[in-house]
Each structure stands twice: as structure tokens, then as C-alpha cells.
PDB file of C-alpha atoms in Angstrom:
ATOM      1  CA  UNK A   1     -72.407 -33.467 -93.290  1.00 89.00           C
ATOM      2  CA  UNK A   2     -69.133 -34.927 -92.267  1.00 92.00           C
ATOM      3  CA  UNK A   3     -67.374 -32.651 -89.050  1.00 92.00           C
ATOM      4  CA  UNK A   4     -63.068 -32.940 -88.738  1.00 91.00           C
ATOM      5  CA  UNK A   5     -61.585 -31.574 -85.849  1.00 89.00           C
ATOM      6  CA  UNK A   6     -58.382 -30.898 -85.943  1.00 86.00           C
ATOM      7  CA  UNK A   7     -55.448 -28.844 -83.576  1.00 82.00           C
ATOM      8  CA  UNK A   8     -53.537 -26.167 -85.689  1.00 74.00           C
ATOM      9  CA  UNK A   9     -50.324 -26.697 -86.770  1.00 73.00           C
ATOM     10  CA  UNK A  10     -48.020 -25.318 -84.669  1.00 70.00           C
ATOM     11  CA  UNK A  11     -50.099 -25.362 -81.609  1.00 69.00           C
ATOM     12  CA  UNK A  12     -48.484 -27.873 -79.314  1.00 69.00           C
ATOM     13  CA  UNK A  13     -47.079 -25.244 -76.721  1.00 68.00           C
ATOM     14  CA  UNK A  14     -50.551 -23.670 -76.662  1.00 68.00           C
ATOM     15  CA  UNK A  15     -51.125 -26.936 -74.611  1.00 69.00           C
ATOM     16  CA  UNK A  16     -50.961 -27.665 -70.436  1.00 68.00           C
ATOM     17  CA  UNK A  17     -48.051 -30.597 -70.971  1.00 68.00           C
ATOM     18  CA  UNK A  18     -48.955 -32.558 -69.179  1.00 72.00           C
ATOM     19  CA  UNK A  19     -52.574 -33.278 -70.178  1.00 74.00           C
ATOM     20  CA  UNK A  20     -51.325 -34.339 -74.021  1.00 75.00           C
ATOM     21  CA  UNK A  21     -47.611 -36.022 -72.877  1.00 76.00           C
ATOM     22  CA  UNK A  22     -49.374 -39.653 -74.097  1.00 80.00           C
ATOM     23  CA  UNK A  23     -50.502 -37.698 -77.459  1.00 78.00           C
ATOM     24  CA  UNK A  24     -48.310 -37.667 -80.787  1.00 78.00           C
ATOM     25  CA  UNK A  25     -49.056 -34.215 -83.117  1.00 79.00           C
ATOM     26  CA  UNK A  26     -49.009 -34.367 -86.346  1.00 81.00           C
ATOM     27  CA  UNK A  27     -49.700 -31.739 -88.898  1.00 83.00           C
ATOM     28  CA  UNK A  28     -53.241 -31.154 -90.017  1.00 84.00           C
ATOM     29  CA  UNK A  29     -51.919 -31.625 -93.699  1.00 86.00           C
ATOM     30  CA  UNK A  30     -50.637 -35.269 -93.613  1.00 87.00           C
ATOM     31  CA  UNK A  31     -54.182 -36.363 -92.516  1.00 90.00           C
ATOM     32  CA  UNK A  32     -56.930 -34.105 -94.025  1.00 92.00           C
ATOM     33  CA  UNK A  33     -57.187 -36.297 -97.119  1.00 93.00           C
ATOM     34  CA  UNK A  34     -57.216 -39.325 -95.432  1.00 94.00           C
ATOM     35  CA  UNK A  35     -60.015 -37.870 -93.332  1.00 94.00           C
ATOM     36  CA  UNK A  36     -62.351 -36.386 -96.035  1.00 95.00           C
ATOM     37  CA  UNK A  37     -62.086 -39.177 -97.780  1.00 95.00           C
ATOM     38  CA  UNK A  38     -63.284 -41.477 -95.535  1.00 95.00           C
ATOM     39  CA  UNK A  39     -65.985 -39.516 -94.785  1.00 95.00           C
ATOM     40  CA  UNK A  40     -67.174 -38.965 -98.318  1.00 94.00           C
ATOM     41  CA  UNK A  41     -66.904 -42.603 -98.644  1.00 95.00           C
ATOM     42  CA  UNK A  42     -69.244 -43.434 -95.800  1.00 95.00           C
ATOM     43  CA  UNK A  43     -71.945 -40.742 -97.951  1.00 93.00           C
ATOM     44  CA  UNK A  44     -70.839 -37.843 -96.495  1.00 94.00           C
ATOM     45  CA  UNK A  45     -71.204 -34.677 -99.157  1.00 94.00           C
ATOM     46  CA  UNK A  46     -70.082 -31.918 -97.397  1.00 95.00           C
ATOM     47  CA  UNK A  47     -67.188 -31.413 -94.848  1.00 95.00           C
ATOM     48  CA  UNK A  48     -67.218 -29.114 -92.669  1.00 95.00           C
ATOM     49  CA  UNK A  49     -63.724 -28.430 -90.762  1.00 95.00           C
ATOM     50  CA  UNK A  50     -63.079 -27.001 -87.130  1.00 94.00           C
ATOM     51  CA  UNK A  51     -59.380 -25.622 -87.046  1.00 91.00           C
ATOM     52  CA  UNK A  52     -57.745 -24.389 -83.889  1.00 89.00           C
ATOM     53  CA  UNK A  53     -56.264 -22.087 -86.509  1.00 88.00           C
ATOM     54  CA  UNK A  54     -56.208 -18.750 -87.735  1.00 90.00           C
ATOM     55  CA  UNK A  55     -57.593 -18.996 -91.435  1.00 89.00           C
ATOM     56  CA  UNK A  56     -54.721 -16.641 -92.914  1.00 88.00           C
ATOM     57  CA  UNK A  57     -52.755 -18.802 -95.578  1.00 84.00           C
ATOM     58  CA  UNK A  58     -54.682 -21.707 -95.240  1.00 88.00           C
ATOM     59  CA  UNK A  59     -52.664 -24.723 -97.325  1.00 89.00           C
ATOM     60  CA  UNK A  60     -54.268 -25.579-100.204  1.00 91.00           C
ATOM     61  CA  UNK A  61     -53.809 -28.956 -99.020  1.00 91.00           C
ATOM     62  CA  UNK A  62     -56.347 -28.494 -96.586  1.00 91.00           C
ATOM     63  CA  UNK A  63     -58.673 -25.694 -98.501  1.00 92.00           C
ATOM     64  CA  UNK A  64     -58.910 -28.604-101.526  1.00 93.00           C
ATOM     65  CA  UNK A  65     -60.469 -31.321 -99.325  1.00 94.00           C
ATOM     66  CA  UNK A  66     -63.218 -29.490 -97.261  1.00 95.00           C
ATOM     67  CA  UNK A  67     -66.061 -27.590 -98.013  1.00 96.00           C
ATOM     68  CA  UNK A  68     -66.173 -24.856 -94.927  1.00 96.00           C
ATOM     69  CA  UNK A  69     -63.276 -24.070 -92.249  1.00 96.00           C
ATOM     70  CA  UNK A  70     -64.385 -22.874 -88.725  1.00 96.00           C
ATOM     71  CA  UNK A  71     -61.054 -21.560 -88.258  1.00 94.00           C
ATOM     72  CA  UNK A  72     -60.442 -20.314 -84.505  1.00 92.00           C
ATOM     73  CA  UNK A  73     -57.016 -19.272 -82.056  1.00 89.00           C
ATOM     74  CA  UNK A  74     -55.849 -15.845 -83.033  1.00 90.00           C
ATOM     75  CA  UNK A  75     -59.100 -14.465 -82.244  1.00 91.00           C
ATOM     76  CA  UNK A  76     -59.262 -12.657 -85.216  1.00 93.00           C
ATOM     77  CA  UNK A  77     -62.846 -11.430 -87.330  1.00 95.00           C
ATOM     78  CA  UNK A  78     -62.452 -13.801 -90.656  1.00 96.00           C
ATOM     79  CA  UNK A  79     -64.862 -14.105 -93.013  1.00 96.00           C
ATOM     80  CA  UNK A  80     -63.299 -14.803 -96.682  1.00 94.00           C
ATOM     81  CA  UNK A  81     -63.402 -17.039 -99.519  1.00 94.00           C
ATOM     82  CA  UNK A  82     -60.288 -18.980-100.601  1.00 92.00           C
ATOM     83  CA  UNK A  83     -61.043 -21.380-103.408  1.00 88.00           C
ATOM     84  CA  UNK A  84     -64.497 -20.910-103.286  1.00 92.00           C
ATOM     85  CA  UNK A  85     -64.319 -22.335 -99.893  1.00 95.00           C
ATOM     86  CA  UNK A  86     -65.543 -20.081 -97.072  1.00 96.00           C
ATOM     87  CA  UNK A  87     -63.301 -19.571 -93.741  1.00 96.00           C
ATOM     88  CA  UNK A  88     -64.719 -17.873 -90.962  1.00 96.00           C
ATOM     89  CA  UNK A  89     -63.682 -16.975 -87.767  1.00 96.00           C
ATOM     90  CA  UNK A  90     -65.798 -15.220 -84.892  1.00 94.00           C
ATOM     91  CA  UNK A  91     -63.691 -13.329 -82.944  1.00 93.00           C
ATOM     92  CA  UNK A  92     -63.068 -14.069 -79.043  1.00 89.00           C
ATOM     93  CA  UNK A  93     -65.078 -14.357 -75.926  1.00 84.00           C
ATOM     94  CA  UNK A  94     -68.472 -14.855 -77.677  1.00 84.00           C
ATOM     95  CA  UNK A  95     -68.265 -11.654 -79.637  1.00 88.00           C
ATOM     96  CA  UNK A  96     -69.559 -13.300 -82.827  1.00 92.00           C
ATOM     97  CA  UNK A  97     -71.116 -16.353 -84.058  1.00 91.00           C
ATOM     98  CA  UNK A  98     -70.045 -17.827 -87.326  1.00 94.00           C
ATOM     99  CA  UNK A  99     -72.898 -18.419 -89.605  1.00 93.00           C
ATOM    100  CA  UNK A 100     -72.240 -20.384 -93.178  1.00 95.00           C
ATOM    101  CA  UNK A 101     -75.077 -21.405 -95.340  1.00 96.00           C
ATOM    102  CA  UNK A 102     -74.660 -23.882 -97.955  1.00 96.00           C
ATOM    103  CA  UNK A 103     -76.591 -25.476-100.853  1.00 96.00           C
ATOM    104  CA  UNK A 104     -76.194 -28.811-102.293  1.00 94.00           C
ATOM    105  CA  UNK A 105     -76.691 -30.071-105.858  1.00 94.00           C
ATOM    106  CA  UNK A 106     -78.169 -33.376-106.900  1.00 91.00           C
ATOM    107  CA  UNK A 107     -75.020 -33.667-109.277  1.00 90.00           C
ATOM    108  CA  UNK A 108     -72.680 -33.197-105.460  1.00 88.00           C
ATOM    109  CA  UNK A 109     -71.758 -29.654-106.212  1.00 92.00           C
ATOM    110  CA  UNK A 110     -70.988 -27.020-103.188  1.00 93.00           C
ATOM    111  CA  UNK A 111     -71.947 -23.848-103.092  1.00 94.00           C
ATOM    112  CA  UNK A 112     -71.858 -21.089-100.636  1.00 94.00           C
ATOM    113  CA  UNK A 113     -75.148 -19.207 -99.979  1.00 95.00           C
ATOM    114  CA  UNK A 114     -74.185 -17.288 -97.306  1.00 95.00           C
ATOM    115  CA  UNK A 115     -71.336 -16.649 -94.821  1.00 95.00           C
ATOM    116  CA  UNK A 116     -71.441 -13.984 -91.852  1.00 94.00           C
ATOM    117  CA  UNK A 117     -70.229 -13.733 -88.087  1.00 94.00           C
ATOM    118  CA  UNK A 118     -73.170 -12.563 -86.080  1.00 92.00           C
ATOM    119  CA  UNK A 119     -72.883 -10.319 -83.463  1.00 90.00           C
ATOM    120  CA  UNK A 120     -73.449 -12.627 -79.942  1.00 81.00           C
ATOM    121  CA  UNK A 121     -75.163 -10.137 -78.009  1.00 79.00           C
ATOM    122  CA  UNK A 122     -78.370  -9.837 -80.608  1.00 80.00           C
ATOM    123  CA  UNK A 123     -78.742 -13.426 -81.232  1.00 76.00           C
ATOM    124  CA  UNK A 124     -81.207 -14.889 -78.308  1.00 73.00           C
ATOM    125  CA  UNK A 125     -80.979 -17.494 -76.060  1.00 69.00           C
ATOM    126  CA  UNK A 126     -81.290 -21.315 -76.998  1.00 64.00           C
ATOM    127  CA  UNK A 127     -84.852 -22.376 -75.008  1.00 74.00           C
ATOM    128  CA  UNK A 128     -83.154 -25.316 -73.405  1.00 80.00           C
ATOM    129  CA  UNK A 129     -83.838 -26.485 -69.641  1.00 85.00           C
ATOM    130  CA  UNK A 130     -81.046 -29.079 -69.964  1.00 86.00           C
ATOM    131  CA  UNK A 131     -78.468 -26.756 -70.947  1.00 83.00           C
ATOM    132  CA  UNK A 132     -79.595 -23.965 -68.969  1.00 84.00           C
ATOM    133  CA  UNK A 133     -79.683 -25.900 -65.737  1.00 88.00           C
ATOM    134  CA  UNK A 134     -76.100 -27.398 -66.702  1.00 88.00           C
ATOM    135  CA  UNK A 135     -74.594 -23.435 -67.123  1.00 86.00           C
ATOM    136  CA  UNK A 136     -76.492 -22.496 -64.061  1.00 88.00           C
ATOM    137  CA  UNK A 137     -74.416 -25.140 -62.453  1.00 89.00           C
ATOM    138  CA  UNK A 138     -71.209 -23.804 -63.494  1.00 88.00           C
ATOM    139  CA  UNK A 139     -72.004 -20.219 -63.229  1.00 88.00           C
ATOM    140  CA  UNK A 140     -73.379 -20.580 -59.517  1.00 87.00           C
ATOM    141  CA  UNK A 141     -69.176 -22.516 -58.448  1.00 86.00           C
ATOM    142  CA  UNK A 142     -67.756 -20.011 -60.557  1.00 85.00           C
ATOM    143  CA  UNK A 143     -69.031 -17.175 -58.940  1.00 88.00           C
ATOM    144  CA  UNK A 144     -68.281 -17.951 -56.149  1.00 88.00           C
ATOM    145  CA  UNK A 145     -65.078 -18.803 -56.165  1.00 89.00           C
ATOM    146  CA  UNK A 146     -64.574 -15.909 -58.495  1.00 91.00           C
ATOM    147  CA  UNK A 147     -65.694 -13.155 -56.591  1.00 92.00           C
ATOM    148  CA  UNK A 148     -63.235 -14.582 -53.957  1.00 93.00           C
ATOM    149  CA  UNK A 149     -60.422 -11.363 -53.190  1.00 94.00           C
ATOM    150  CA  UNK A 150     -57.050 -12.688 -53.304  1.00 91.00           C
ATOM    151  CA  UNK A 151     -54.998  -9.679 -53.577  1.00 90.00           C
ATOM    152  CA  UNK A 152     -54.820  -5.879 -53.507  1.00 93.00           C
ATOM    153  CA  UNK A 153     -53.018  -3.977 -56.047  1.00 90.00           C
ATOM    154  CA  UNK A 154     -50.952  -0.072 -55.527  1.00 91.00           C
ATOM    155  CA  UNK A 155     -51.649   0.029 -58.700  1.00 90.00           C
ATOM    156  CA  UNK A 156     -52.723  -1.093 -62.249  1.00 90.00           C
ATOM    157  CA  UNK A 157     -50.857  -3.633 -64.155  1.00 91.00           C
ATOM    158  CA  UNK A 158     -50.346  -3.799 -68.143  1.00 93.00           C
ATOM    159  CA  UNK A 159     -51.075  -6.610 -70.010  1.00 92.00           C
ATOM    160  CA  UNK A 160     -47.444  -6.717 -72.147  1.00 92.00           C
ATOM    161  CA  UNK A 161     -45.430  -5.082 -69.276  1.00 93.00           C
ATOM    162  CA  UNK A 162     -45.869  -4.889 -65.847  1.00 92.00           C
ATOM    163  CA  UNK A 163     -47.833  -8.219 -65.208  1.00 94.00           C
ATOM    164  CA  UNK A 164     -45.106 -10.199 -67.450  1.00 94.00           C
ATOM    165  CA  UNK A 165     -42.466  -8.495 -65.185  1.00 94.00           C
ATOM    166  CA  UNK A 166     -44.277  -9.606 -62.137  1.00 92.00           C
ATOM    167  CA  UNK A 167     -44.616 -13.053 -62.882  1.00 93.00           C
ATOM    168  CA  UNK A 168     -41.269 -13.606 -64.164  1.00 94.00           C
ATOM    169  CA  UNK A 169     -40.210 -11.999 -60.810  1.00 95.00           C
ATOM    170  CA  UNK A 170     -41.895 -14.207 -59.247  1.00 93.00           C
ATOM    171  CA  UNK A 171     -39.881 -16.722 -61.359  1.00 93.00           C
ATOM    172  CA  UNK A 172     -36.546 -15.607 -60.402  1.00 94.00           C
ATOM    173  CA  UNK A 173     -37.622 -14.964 -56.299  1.00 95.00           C
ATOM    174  CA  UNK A 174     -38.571 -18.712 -56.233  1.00 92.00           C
ATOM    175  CA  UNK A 175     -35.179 -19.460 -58.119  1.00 92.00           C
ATOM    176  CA  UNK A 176     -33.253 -17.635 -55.426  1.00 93.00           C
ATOM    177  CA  UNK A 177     -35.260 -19.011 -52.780  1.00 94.00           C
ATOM    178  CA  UNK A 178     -34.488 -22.695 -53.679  1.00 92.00           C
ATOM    179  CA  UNK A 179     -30.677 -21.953 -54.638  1.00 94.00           C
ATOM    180  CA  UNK A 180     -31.490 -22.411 -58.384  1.00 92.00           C
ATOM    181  CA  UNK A 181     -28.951 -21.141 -60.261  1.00 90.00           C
ATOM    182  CA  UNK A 182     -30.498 -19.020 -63.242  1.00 89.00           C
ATOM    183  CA  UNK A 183     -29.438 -16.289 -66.090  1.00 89.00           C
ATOM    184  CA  UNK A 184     -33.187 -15.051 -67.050  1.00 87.00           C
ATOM    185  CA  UNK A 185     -36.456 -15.412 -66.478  1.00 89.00           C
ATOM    186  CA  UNK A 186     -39.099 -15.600 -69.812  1.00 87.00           C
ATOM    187  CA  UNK A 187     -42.937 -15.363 -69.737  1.00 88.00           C
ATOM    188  CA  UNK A 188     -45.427 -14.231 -72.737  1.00 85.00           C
ATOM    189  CA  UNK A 189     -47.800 -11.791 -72.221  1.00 90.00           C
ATOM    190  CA  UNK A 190     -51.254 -11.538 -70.109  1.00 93.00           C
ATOM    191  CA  UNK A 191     -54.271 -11.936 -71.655  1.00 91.00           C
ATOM    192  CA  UNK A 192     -55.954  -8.842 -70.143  1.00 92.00           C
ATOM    193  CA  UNK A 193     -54.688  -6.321 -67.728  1.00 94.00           C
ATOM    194  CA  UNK A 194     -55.426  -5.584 -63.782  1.00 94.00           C
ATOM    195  CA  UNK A 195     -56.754  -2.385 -62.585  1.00 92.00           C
ATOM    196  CA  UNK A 196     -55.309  -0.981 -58.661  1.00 92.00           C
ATOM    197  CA  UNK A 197     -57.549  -1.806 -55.930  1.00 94.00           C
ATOM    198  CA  UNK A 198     -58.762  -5.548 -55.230  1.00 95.00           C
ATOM    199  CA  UNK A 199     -58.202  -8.231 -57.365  1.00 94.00           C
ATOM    200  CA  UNK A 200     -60.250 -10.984 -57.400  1.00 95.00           C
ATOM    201  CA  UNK A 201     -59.846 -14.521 -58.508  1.00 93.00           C
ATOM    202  CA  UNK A 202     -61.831 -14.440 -61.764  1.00 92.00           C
ATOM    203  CA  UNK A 203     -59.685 -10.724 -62.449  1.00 93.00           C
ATOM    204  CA  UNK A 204     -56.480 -12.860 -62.074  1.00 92.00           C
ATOM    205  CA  UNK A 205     -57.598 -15.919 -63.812  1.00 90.00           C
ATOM    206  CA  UNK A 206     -58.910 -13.601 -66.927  1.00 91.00           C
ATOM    207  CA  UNK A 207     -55.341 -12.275 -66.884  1.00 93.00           C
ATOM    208  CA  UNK A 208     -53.495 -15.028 -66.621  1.00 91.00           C
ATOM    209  CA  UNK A 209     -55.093 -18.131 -67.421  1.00 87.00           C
ATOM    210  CA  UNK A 210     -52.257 -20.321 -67.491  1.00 81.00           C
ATOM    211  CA  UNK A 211     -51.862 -24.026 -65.893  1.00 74.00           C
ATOM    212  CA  UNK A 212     -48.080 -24.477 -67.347  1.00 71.00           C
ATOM    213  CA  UNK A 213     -45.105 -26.316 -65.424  1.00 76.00           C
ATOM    214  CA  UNK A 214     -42.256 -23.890 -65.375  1.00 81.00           C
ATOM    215  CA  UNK A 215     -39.223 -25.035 -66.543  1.00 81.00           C
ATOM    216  CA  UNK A 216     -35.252 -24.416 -66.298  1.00 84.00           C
ATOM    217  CA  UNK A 217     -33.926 -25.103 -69.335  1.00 85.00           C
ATOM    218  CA  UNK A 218     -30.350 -24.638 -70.701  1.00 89.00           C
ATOM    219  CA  UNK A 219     -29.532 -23.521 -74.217  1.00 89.00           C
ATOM    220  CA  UNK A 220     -27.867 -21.976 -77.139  1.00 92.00           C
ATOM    221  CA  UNK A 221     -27.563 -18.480 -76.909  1.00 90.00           C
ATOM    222  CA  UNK A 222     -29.445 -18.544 -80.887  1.00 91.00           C
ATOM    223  CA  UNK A 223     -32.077 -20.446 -78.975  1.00 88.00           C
ATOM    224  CA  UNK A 224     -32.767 -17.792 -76.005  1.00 86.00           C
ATOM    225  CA  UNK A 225     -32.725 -14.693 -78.830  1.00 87.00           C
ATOM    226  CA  UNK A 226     -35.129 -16.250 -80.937  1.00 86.00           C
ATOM    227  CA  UNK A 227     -37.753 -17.024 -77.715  1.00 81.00           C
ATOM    228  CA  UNK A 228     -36.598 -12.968 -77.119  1.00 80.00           C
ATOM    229  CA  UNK A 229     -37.881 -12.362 -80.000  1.00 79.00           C
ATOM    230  CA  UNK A 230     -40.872 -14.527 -80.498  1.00 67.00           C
TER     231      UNK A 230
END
């Protein structure tokens, strides 16, 4: 079994900058080929792709040269077939686990036995000291510095409004602060929202779990609508 890992297309602003400035993107299309066939040609006969992609409209370009797509970032449930080749998706935060079974001809035909996403919470615990001692490790810093209080709320905050208007506040106070001349301030959504009372660091980092460089940019008014939009 040959593995490609690829980014989605499309996926570069997903991205802290300045961990991937010495990277060049390209999209997955121009190189699958390339890819699978060099696997194949080493005696690879199946490939198996992991896309940081939502599997909806797939390319055929990239469906026609693997054999299974793990498909992954709009943390969606996917489990379809799209030229006989299966694309599944698991959902977010564990909920799922993406199971595809495969059988393999002597004459190097592909097909699917089974595909499912299982549900996380009912499939048991790999029996590993190495790994458990490793997430032990990370579980006993986060906590810690998790359960940390950093702030205390009058009251909750929403996800798509009231946290978004808060941190672009923020934004524009730091603007006016530092004599930065500015027309708006722009931020997507949270991830989750914050309930009134004391907020820990883990609540806040669950919310927003962003490490981007914020930028004052100027440009078009076309160019500001269509971020409005987006």
C-alpha cells in the first residue's frame, strides 16, 4: 500500500504564515499522477490518499489515480463512492473513525469490501505503554496550563457574533492605541462559543485557536466586499 499526503487545494490561509513562508503550494492535481505513479512503479498496488479536503466534488483527476481518499477539513460525516473509489471522512474532534476495507486481485484489480466511520467512543483503547505514556505526557502540561483562569465573562459569548465582535475590537483598540490609521476591522468566526462565568485557558483556546499575524492591508473596495462576504 502506497500512502500520499497531500494539503487541499485552496488551503493556504488555513495555515500560521509564518511556519510555511519557505514552502511553495501547488495544487493537489498537477502532482497526483506523478505521485501514484511512482508509487505503483516501486510495486505499490493500492494508494491510499490523505486529503486535507472535504471529499465533495473531488476532481476526477485525483479520484482516477487512487484507490481510497481519507478526505478531512470541513469536518463533515462522508462516506460515498465516486468512481468506484470510496471517500470517507470522520467527522471532527474524534467523533468517528474512518474504516475502509479493501480486497486485492491477483490480476491488480480494486475492490471495496467495506467502508464505514465508526463511532470513537465504542471503539477501545490501543494496549500501548509507549503511546500511552507519550499522551499521559501531554495530557498531564495540558491540564495544567488549561485549567489555568484567565478571564471572567458578564456573560456568554456566540460563536458567529459576539466573540468575532470582541476580537475585532480588540483589533481596532490596539489600532487606536498605536495611532494606526484604519477603516475596518475583519475576523472569521470562533470555533466554539464561551459560556458567562470563568474562562479558562483551554475554554479560550477551544474557541479561538488561532496563532495568525494580524495584518493592515489596503485594498480595492471589490476586494474588502468579497472577504465581507466570504
Amino acid at each position: 500500500v502506497g500512502i500520499i499526503g497531500m494539503i487541499g487545494n485552496g488551503q493556504i490561509s488555513s495555515i500560521v504564515s509564518n511556519n510555511v513562508d519557505h514552502l511553495t503550494f501547488v495544487k493537489p492535481t498537477t502532482l497526483i499522477k506523478d505521485l501514484s505513479d511512482e508509487l505503483r512503479a516501486k510495486g505499490c498496488h493500492i494508494i491510499a490518499l490523505s486529503l486535507h479536503e472535504g471529499g465533495s466534488g473531488l476532481s476526477s483527476t485525483i479520484t482516477d489515480c487512487v484507490d481510497v481518499v481519507f478526505a478531512a477539513h470541513t469536518h463533515q460525516t462522508e462516506n460515498k463512492l465516486q468512481s468506484n473509489v470510496p471517500i470517507v471522512q470522520g467527522s471532527c474532534n474524534g467523533k468517528y473513525i474512518s474504516k475502509v476495507k479493501l480486497h486485492l486481485d491477483l490480476d491488480g484489480t480494486v475492490t471495496v469490501v467495506e467502508r464505514d466511520n465508526l463511532n470513537g467512543e465504542e471503539i477501545p483503547e490501543a494496549d500501548d505503554t509507549g503511546i500511552t505514556k507519550i499522551i499521559n505526557q501531554y495530557k498531564t502540561e495540558y491540564e495544567t496550563l488549561g485549567s489555568s483562569v484567565i478571564a471572567n465573562l458578564g456573560g456568554s459569548g456566540n460563536q458567529s457574533t459576539t466573540i468575532p465582535h470582541m476580537v475585532t475590537t480588540a483589533f481596532a483598540d490596539y489600532a487606536h492605541e498605536n495611532n494606526i490609521d484604519f477603516d475596518y476591522a475583519i475576523t472569521n468566526n470562533a470555533r466554539s462559543g464561551l459560556t458567562s462565568g470563568e474562562v479558562t485557558y483551554s475554554q479560550l483556546y477551544k474557541s479561538l485557536p488561532f496563532d495568525n499575524i494580524v495584518y493592515i492591508a489596503e485594498c480595492s473596495g471589490n476586494d474588502l466586499s468579497y472577504q465581507l462576504g466570504y
